[in-house]
Short mmCIF file of C-alpha atoms in Angstrom, two decimals:
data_model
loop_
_atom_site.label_atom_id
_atom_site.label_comp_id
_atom_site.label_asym_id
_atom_site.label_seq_id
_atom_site.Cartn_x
_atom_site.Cartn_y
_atom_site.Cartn_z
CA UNK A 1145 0.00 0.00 0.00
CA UNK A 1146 1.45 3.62 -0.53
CA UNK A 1147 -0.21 6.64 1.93
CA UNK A 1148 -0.53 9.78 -0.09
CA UNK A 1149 2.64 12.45 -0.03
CA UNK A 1150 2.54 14.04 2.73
CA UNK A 1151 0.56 11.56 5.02
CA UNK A 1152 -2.91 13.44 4.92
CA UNK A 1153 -5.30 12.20 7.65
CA UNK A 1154 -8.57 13.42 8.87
CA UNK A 1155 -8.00 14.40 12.32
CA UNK A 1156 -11.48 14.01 13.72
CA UNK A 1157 -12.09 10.41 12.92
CA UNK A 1158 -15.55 10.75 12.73
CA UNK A 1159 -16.18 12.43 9.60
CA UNK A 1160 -19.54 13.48 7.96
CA UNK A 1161 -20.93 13.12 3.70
CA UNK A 1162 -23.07 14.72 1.44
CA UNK A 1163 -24.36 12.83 -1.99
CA UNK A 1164 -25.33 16.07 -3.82
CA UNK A 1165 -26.67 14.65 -6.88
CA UNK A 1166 -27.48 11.05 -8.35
CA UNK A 1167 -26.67 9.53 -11.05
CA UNK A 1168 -29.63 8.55 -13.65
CA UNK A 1169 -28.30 5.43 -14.29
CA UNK A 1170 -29.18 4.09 -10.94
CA UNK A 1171 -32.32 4.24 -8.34
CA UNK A 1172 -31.36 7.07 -5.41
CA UNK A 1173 -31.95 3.88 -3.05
CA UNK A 1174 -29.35 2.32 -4.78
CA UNK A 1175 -26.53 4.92 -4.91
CA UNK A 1176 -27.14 5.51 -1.35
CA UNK A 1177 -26.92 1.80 -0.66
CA UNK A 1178 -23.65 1.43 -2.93
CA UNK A 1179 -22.02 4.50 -1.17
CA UNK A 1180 -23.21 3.66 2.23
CA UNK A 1181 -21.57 -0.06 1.61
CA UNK A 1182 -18.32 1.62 0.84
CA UNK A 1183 -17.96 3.47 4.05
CA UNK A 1184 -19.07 0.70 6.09
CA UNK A 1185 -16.47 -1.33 4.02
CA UNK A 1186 -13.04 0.89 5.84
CA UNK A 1187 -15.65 2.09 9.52
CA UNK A 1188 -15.03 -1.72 9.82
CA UNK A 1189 -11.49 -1.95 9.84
CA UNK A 1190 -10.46 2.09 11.42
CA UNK A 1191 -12.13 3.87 14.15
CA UNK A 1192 -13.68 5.96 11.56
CA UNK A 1193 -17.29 6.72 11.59
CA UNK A 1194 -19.20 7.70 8.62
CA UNK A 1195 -22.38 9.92 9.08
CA UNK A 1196 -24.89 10.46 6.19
CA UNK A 1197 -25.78 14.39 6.03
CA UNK A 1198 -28.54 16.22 3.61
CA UNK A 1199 -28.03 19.55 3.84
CA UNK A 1200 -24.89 21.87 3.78
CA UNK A 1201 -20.95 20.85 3.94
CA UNK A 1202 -20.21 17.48 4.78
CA UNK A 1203 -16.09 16.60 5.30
CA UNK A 1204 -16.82 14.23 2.19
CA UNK A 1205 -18.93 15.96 -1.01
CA UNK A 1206 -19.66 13.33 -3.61
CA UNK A 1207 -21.19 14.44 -7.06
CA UNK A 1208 -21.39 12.86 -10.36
CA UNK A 1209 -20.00 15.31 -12.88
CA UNK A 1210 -18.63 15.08 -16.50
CA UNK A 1211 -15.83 16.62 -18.43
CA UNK A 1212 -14.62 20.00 -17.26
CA UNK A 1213 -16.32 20.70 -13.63
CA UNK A 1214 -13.51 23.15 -12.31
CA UNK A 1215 -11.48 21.31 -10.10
CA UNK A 1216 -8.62 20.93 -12.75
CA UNK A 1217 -9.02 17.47 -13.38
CA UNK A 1218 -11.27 17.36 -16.48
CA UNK A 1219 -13.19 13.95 -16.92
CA UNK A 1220 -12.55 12.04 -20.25
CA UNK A 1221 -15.83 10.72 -21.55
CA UNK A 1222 -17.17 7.48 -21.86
CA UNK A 1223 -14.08 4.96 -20.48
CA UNK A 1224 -10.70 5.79 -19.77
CA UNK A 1225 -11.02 7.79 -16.13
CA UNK A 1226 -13.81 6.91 -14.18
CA UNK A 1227 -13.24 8.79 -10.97
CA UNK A 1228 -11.25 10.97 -8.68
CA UNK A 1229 -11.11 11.78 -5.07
CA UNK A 1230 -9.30 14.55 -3.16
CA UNK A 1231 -7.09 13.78 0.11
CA UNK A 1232 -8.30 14.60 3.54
CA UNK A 1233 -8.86 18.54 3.93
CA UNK A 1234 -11.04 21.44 3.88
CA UNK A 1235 -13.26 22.13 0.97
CA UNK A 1236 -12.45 20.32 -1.78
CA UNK A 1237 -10.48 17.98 0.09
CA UNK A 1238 -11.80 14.67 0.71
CA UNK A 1239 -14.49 15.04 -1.84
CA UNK A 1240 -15.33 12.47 -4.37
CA UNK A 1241 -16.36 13.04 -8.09
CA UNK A 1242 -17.60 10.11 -10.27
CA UNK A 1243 -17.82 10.29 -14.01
CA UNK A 1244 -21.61 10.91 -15.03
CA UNK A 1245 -20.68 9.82 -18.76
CA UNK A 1246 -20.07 6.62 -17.50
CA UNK A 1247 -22.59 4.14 -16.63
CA UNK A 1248 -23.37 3.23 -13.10
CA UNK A 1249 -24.71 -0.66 -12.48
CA UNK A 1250 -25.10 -2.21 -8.75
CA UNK A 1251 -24.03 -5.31 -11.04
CA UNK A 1252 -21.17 -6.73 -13.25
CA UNK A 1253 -21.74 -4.66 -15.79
CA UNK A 1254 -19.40 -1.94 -16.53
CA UNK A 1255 -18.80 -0.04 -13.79
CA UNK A 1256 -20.25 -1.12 -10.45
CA UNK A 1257 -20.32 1.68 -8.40
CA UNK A 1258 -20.31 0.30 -4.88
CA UNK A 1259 -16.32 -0.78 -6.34
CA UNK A 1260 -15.36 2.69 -7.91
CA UNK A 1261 -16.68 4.15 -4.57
CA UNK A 1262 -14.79 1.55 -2.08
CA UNK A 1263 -11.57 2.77 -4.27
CA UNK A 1264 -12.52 6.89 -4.11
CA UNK A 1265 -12.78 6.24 -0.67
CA UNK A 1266 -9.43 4.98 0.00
CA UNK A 1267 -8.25 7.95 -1.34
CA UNK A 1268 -10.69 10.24 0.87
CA UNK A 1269 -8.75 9.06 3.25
CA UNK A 1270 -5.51 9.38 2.95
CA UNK A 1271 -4.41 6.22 1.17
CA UNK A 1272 -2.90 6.59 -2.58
CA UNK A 1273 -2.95 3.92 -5.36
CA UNK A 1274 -1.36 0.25 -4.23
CA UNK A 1275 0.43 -2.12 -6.60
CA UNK A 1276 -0.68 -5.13 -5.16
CA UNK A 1277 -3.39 -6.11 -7.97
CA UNK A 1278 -5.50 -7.71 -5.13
CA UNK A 1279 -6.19 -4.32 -3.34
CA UNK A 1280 -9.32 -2.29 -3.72
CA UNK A 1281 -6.72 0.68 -3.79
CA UNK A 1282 -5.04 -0.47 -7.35
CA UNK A 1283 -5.52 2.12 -9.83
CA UNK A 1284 -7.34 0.01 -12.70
CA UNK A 1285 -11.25 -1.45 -12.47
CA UNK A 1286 -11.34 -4.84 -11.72
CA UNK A 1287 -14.89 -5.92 -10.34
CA UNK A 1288 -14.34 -9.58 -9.38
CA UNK A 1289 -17.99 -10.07 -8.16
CA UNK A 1290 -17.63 -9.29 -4.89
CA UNK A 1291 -16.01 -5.84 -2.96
CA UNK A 1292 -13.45 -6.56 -0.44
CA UNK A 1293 -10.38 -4.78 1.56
CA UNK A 1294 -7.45 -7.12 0.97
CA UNK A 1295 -5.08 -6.99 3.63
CA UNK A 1296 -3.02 -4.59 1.77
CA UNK A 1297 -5.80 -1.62 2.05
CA UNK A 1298 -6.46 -3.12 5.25
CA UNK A 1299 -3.00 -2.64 6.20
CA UNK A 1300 -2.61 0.74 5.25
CA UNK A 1301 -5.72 2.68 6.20
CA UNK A 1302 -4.72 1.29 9.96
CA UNK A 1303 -1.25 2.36 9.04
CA UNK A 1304 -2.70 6.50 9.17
CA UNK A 1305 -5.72 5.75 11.68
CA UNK A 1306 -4.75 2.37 13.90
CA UNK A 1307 -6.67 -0.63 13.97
CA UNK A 1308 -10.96 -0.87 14.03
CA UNK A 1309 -12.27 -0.79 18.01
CA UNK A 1310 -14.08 -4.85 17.12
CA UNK A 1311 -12.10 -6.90 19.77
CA UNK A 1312 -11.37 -9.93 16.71
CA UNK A 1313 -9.14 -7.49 14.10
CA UNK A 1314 -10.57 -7.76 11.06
CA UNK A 1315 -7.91 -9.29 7.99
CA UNK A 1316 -8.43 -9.55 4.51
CA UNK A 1317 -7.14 -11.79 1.67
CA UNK A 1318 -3.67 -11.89 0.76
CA UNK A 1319 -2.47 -11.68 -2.66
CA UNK A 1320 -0.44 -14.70 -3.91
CA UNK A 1321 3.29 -13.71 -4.28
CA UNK A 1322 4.71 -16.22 -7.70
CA UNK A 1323 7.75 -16.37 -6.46
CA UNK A 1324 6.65 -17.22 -2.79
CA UNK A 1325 8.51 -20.70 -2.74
CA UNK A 1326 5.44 -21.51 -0.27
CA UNK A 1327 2.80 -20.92 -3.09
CA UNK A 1328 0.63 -23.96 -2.93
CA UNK A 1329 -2.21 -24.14 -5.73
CA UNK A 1330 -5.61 -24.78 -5.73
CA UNK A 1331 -6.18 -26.14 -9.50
CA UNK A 1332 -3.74 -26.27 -12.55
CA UNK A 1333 -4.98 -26.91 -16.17
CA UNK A 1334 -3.58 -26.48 -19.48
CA UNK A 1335 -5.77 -24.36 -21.80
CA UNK A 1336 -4.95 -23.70 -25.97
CA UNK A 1337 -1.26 -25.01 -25.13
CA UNK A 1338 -0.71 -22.71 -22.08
CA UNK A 1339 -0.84 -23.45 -18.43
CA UNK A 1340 -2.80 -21.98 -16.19
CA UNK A 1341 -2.74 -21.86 -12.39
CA UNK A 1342 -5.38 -21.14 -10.06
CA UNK A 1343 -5.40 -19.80 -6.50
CA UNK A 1344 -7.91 -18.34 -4.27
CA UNK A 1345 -9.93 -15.46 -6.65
CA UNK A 1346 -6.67 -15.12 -8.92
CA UNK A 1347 -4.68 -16.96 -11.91
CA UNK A 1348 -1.29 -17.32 -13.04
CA UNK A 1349 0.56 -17.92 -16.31
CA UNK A 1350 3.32 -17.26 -17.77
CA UNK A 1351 3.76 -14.51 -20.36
CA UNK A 1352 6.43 -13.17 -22.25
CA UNK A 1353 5.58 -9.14 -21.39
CA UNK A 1354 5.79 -9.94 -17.77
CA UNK A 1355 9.21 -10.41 -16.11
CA UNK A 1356 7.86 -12.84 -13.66
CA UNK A 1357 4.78 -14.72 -14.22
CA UNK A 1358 1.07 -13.03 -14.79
CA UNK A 1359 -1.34 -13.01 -12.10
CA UNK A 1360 -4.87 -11.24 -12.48
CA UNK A 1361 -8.18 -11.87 -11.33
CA UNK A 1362 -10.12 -15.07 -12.57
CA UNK A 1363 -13.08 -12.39 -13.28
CA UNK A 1364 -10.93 -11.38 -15.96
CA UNK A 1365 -11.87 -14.22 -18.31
CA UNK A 1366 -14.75 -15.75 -16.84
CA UNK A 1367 -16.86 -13.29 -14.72
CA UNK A 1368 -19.38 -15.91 -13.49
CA UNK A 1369 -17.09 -19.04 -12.19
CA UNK A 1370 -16.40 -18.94 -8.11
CA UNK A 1371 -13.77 -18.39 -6.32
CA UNK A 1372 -11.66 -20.95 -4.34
CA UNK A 1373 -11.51 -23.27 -7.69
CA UNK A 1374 -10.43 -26.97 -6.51
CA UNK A 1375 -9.75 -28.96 -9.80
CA UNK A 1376 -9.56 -28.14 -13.61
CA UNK A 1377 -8.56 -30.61 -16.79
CA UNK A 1378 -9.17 -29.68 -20.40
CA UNK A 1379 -10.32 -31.67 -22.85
CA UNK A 1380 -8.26 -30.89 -25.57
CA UNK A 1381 -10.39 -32.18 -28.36
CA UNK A 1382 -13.21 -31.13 -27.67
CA UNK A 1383 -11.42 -27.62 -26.85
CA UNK A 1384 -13.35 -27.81 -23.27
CA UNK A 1385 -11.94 -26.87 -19.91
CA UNK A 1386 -13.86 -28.11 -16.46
CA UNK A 1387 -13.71 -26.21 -13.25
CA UNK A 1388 -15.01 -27.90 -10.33
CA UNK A 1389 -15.86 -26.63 -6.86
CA UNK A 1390 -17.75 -28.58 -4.03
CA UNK A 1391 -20.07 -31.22 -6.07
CA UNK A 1392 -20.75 -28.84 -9.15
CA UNK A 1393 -18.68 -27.86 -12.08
CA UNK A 1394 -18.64 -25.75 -15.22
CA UNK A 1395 -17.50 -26.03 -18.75
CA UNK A 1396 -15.82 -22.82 -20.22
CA UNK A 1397 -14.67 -22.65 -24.59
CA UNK A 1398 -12.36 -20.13 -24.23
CA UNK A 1399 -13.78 -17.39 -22.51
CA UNK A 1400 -17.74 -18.39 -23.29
CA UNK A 1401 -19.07 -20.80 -19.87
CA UNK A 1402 -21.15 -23.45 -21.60
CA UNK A 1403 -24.70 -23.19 -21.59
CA UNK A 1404 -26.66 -25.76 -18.80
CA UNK A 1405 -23.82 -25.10 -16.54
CA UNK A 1406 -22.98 -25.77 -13.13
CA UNK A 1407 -23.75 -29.41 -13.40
CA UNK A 1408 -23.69 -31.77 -10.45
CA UNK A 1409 -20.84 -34.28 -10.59
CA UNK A 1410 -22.63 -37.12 -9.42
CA UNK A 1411 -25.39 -36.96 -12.98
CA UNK A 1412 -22.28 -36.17 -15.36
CA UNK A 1413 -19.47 -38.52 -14.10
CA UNK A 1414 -21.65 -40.99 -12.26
CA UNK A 1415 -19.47 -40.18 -8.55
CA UNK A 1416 -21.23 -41.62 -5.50
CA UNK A 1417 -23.19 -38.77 -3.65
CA UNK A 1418 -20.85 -39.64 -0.66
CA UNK A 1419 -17.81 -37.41 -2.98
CA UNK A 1420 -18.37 -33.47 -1.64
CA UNK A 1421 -15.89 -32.26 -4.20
CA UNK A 1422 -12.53 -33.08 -6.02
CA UNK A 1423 -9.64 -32.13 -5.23
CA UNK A 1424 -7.87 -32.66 -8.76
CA UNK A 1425 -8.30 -33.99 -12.45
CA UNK A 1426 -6.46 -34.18 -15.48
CA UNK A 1427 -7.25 -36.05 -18.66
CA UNK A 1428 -4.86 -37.85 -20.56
CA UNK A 1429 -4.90 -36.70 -24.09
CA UNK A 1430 -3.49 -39.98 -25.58
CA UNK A 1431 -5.68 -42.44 -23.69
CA UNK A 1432 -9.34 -40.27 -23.32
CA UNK A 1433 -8.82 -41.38 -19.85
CA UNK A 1434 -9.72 -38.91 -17.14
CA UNK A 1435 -8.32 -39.11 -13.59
CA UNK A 1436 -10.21 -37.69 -10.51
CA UNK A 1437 -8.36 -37.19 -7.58
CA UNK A 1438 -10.23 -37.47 -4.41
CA UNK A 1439 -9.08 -37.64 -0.96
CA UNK A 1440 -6.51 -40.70 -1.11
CA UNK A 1441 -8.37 -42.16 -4.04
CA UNK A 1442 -8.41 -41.90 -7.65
CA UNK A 1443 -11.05 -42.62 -10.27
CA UNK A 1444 -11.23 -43.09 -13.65
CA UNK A 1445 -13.37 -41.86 -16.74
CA UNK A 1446 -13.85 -42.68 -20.12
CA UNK A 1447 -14.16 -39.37 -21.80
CA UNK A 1448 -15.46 -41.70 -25.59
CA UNK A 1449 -17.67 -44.16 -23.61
CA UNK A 1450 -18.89 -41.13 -21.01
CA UNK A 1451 -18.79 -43.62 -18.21
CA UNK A 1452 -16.51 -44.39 -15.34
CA UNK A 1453 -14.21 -47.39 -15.51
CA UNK A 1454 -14.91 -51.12 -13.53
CA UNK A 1455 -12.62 -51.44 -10.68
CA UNK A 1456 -12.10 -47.79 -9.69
CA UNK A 1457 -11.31 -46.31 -7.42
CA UNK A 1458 -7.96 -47.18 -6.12
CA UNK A 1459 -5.93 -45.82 -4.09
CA UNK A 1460 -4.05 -43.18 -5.13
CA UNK A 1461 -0.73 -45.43 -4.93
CA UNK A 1462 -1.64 -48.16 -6.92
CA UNK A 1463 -1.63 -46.17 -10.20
CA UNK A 1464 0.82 -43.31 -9.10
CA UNK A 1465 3.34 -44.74 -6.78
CA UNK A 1466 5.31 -42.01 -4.69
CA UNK A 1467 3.49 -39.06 -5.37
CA UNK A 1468 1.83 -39.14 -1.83
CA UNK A 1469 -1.69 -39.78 -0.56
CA UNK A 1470 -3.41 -36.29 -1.63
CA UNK A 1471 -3.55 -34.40 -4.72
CA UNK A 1472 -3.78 -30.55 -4.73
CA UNK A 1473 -4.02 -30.26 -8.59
CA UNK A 1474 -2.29 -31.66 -12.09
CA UNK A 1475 -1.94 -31.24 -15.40
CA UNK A 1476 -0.49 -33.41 -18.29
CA UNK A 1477 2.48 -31.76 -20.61
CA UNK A 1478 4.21 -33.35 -23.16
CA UNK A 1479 3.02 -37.05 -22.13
CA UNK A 1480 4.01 -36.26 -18.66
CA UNK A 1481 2.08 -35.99 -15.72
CA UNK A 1482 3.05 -33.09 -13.23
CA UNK A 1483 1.22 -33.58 -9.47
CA UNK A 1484 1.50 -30.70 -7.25
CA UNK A 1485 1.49 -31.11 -3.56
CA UNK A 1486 1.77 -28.47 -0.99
CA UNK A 1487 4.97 -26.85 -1.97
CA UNK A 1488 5.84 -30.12 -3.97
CA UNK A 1489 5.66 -30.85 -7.94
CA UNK A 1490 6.38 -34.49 -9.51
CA UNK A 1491 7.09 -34.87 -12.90
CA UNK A 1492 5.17 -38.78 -13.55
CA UNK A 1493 5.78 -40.95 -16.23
CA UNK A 1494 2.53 -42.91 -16.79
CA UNK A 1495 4.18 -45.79 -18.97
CA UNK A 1496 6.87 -46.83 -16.18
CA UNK A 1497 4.72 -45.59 -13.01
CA UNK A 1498 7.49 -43.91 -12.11
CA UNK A 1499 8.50 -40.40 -10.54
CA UNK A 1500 11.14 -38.51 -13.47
CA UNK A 1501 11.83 -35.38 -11.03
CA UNK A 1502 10.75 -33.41 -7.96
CA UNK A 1503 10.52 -29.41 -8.32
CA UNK A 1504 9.13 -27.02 -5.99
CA UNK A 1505 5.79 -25.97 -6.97
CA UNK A 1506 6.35 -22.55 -8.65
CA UNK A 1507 8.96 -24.00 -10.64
CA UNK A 1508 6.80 -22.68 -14.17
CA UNK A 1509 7.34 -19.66 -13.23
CA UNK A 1510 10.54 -17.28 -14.00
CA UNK A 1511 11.46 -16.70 -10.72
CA UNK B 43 0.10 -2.13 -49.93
CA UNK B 44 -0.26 1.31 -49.97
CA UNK B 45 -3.04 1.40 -47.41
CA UNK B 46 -1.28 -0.71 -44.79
CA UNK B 47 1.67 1.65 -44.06
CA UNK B 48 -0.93 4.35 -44.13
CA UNK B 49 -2.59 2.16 -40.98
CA UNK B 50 0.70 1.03 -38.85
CA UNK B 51 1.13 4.82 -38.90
CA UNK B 52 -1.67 5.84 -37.67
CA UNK B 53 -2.45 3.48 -35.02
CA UNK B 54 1.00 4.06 -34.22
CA UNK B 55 0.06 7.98 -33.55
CA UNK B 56 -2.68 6.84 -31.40
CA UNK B 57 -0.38 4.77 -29.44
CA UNK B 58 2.17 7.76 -29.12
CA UNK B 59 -0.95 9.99 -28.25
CA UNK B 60 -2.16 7.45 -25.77
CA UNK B 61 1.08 6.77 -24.21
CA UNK B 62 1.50 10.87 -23.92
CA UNK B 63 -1.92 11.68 -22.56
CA UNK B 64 -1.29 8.78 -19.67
CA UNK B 65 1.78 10.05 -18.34
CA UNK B 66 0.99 13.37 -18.51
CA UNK B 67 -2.18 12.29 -16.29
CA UNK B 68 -0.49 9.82 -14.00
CA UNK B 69 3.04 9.57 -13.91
CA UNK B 70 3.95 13.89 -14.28
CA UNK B 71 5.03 13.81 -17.52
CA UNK B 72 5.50 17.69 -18.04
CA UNK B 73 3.78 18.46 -21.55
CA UNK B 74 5.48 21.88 -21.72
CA UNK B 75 7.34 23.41 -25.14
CA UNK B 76 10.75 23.08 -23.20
CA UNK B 77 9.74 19.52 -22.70
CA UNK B 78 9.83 19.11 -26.23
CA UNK B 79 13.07 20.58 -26.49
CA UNK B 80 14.87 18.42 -23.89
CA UNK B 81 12.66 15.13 -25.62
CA UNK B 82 15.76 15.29 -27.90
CA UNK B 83 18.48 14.66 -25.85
CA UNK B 84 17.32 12.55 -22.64
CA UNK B 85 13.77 11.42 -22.87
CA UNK B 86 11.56 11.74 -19.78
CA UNK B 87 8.66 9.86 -21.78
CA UNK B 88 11.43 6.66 -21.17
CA UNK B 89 12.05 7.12 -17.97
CA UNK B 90 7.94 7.64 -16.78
CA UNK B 91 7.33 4.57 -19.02
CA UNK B 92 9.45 2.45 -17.29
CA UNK B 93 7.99 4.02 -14.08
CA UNK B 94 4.59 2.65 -14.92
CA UNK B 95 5.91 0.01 -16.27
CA UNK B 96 7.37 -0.72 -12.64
CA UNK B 97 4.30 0.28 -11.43
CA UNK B 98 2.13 -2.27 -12.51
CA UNK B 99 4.63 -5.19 -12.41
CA UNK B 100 5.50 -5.34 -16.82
CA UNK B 101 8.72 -5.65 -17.80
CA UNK B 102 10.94 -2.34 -17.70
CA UNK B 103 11.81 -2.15 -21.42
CA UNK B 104 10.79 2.15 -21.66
CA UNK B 105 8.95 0.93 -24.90
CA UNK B 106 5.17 0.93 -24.84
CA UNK B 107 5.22 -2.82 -25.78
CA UNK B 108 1.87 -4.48 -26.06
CA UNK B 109 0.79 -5.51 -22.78
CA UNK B 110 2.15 -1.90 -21.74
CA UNK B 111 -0.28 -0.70 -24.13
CA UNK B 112 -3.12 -2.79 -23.11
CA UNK B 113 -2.67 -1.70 -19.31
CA UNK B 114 -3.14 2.09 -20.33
CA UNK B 115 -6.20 1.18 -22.31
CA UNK B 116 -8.04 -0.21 -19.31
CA UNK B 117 -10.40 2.08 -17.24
CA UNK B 118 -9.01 3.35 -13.64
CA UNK B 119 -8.99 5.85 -11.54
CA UNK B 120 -8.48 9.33 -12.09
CA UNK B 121 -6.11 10.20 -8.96
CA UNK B 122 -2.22 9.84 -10.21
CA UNK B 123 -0.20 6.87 -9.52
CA UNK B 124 2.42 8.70 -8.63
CA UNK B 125 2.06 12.09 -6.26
CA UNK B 126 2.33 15.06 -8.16
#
């Protein structure tokens, strides 16, 4: 997180605001809600207090205006900027001004103003733009379905005002570091010919334009899957990839989620209702077989017959010797099977059962 | 084969115009005539590049690559990324 020059802070910590006009993009009972949900979103982690005024100056103005409104920071039109806030002061400072030729949603849509506002706010109060992609307080709109502090805002608005009164602290989520040689993963899948990792609300791949490895919101691509993925396996010919979570999962063609999707596990694969979820699956592209990895167990699908095979499951050791008793996610590459355990990767050869090497589980990427 | 000169240029003026128009707005990059003057010998639109391209994590290259590009294209916030 990064506080603004000069470390700006309110110094009566229970500060006042003023909506002077609405939007027409949006009910009035639905800006207020938005913009009411942003406060409550930093009261609940700072001894700040937020109080809703009607009538004359509040510490915190917040208009909807469009291109040149006098303040020196001419909006742009349809796009580009969406928003700006001042730092803690009089008059202008503090104050928030949103873009009126942009649209306002309370939804996905393009842009969800209960996010935009949560951001603004940060700035309200002292806090300036972070680079941690996972924090409300990064400069570009990401709208991942749901408006959180990470524990990078969370970390600096307690940096200027202390920590929230509550007697549990309140954290947030933590943004996965790819060259943390602890990163564990949730899922792994290869996708068109590239890998992709998975981890809490984020992915990871590699990319030539980044020096490191790319991480960015799973929103990014597919808006409507969950968060917290647990397994994911492509089927290459039929350019499909599955995501599963709990005892549902969805099938995405590039960016596009299938239609009829979540599906329940049990109707599609035929698992026993006494599987609550999978913990990792990859399909072998020479064989059609696909391998579910559940607990200490694996099973086995036919993707051409649609049906699981006689005699599964096993246990995990009888068709992957060494690789350990748990599975958190796999993918095959070049014939190879890689398993990923805690901070452990095994490169498998399926022929000879046998373990080739043993990397730490970052290893992909160029750290 | 006419034409598609005529295009590379101009998309590559928008790019230039683009790249301009976001450092000027978030990373300081003076737009003054003297500006212009001192573009010739060390260029500040490098060294505010590289600063967003630190910024947001890209690799440092001080050329508005692709993915450089693509960042500046996507909506954000007004306030500057880095304090004026």
């Amino acid at each position: 997180f990064v506080l603004t020059q000069g470390s700006p802070r309110w110094e009566d910590t229970h500060l006042t605001y003023r909506i002077e006009n609405y939007t027409p993009d949006l009910s009035r009972a639905a800006v207020d809600h938005a913009i009411e949900k942003a406060f409550q979103l930093w009261s609940s982690v700072s001894p700040l207090t937020f109080t809703k005024v009607s009538e004359s100056q509040a510490d915190i103005m917040i208009s909807f205006v469009r291109g040149d409104h006098r303040d020196n920071s001419p909006f742009d039109g349809p796009g580009g900027n969406l928003a700006h806030a001042f730092q803690p002061g009089p008059h202008i400072g503090g104050d928030i001004h949103f873009d009126e030729d942009e649209r306002w949603t309370n939804n996905f849509r393009d842009y969800n103003l209960y996010r935009v506002a949560a951001h603004e706010l940060g700035h309200s109060l002292g806090l300036a733009h972070s680079t941690d992609i996972g924090a409300l307080m990064y400069p570009n709109y990401i709208f991942s379905g749901d408006v959180q502090l990470s524990q990078d805002d969370i970390s600096g608005i307690q940096a200027i005002y202390g920590p929230s009164q509550n007697p549990t602290q309140p954290i947030g989520p933590q943004t996965p570091q790819v060259c943390d040689s602890k990163l564990t993963f949730d899922a792994i899948t290869t996708i068109r010919g590239e890998l992709m990792f998975f981890k809490d609300r984020f992915y990871m791949r590699t990319n030539p334009f980044y020096p490191e490895a790319e991480l960015n919101f799973i929103s990014v691509f597919w808006p409507h899957l969950p968060n917290g993925l647990q397994a994911a396996y492509e089927v290459a010919d039929r350019d499909e990839v599955r995501f599963f979570k709990g005892n549902k999962y969805w099938a995405v063609k590039g960016q596009d989620v299938l239609y009829g999707y979540p599906k329940y596990i049990y109707r599609s694969f035929g698992f026993p209702r006494t599987v609550k979820n999978i913990d990792a699956a990859v399909s072998d592209e020479d064989t059609g077989k696909t391998y579910f990895f559940v607990a200490n167990k694996c099973w086995r699908y036919d993707e051409y017959k649609q049906s699981m095979d006689a005699g599964y499951p096993k246990m995990i050791a009888e068709d992957f010797p060494g690789i350990g008793s748990k599975v958190d996610a796999v993918f095959q590459k070049d014939g190879f099977f890689y398993f990923f355990h805690g901070k452990r990767q095994y490169k498998f050869d399926t022929k000879t059962k046998r373990i080739l090497t043993l990397q730490k589980a970052n290893s992909w990427f160029n750290c | 084969s006419h034409s598609f000169p005529a295009a590379t240029s101009e998309t590559q003026e928008q790019d230039v115009e683009t790249v301009q128009k976001y450092l000027e707005n978030y990373y300081n990059l003076k737009n003054d005539a003297k500006q212009v003057e001192r573009q010739r010998n060390n260029d500040p639109v490098v060294e505010k590049l590289k600063q967003m391209q630190k910024f947001f994590g890209l690799k440092v290259t001080g050329k508005p690559d692709a993915e450089t590009l693509n960042v500046m294209k996507q909506p954000r916030c007004g306030v500057p990324d880095m304090a004026q």
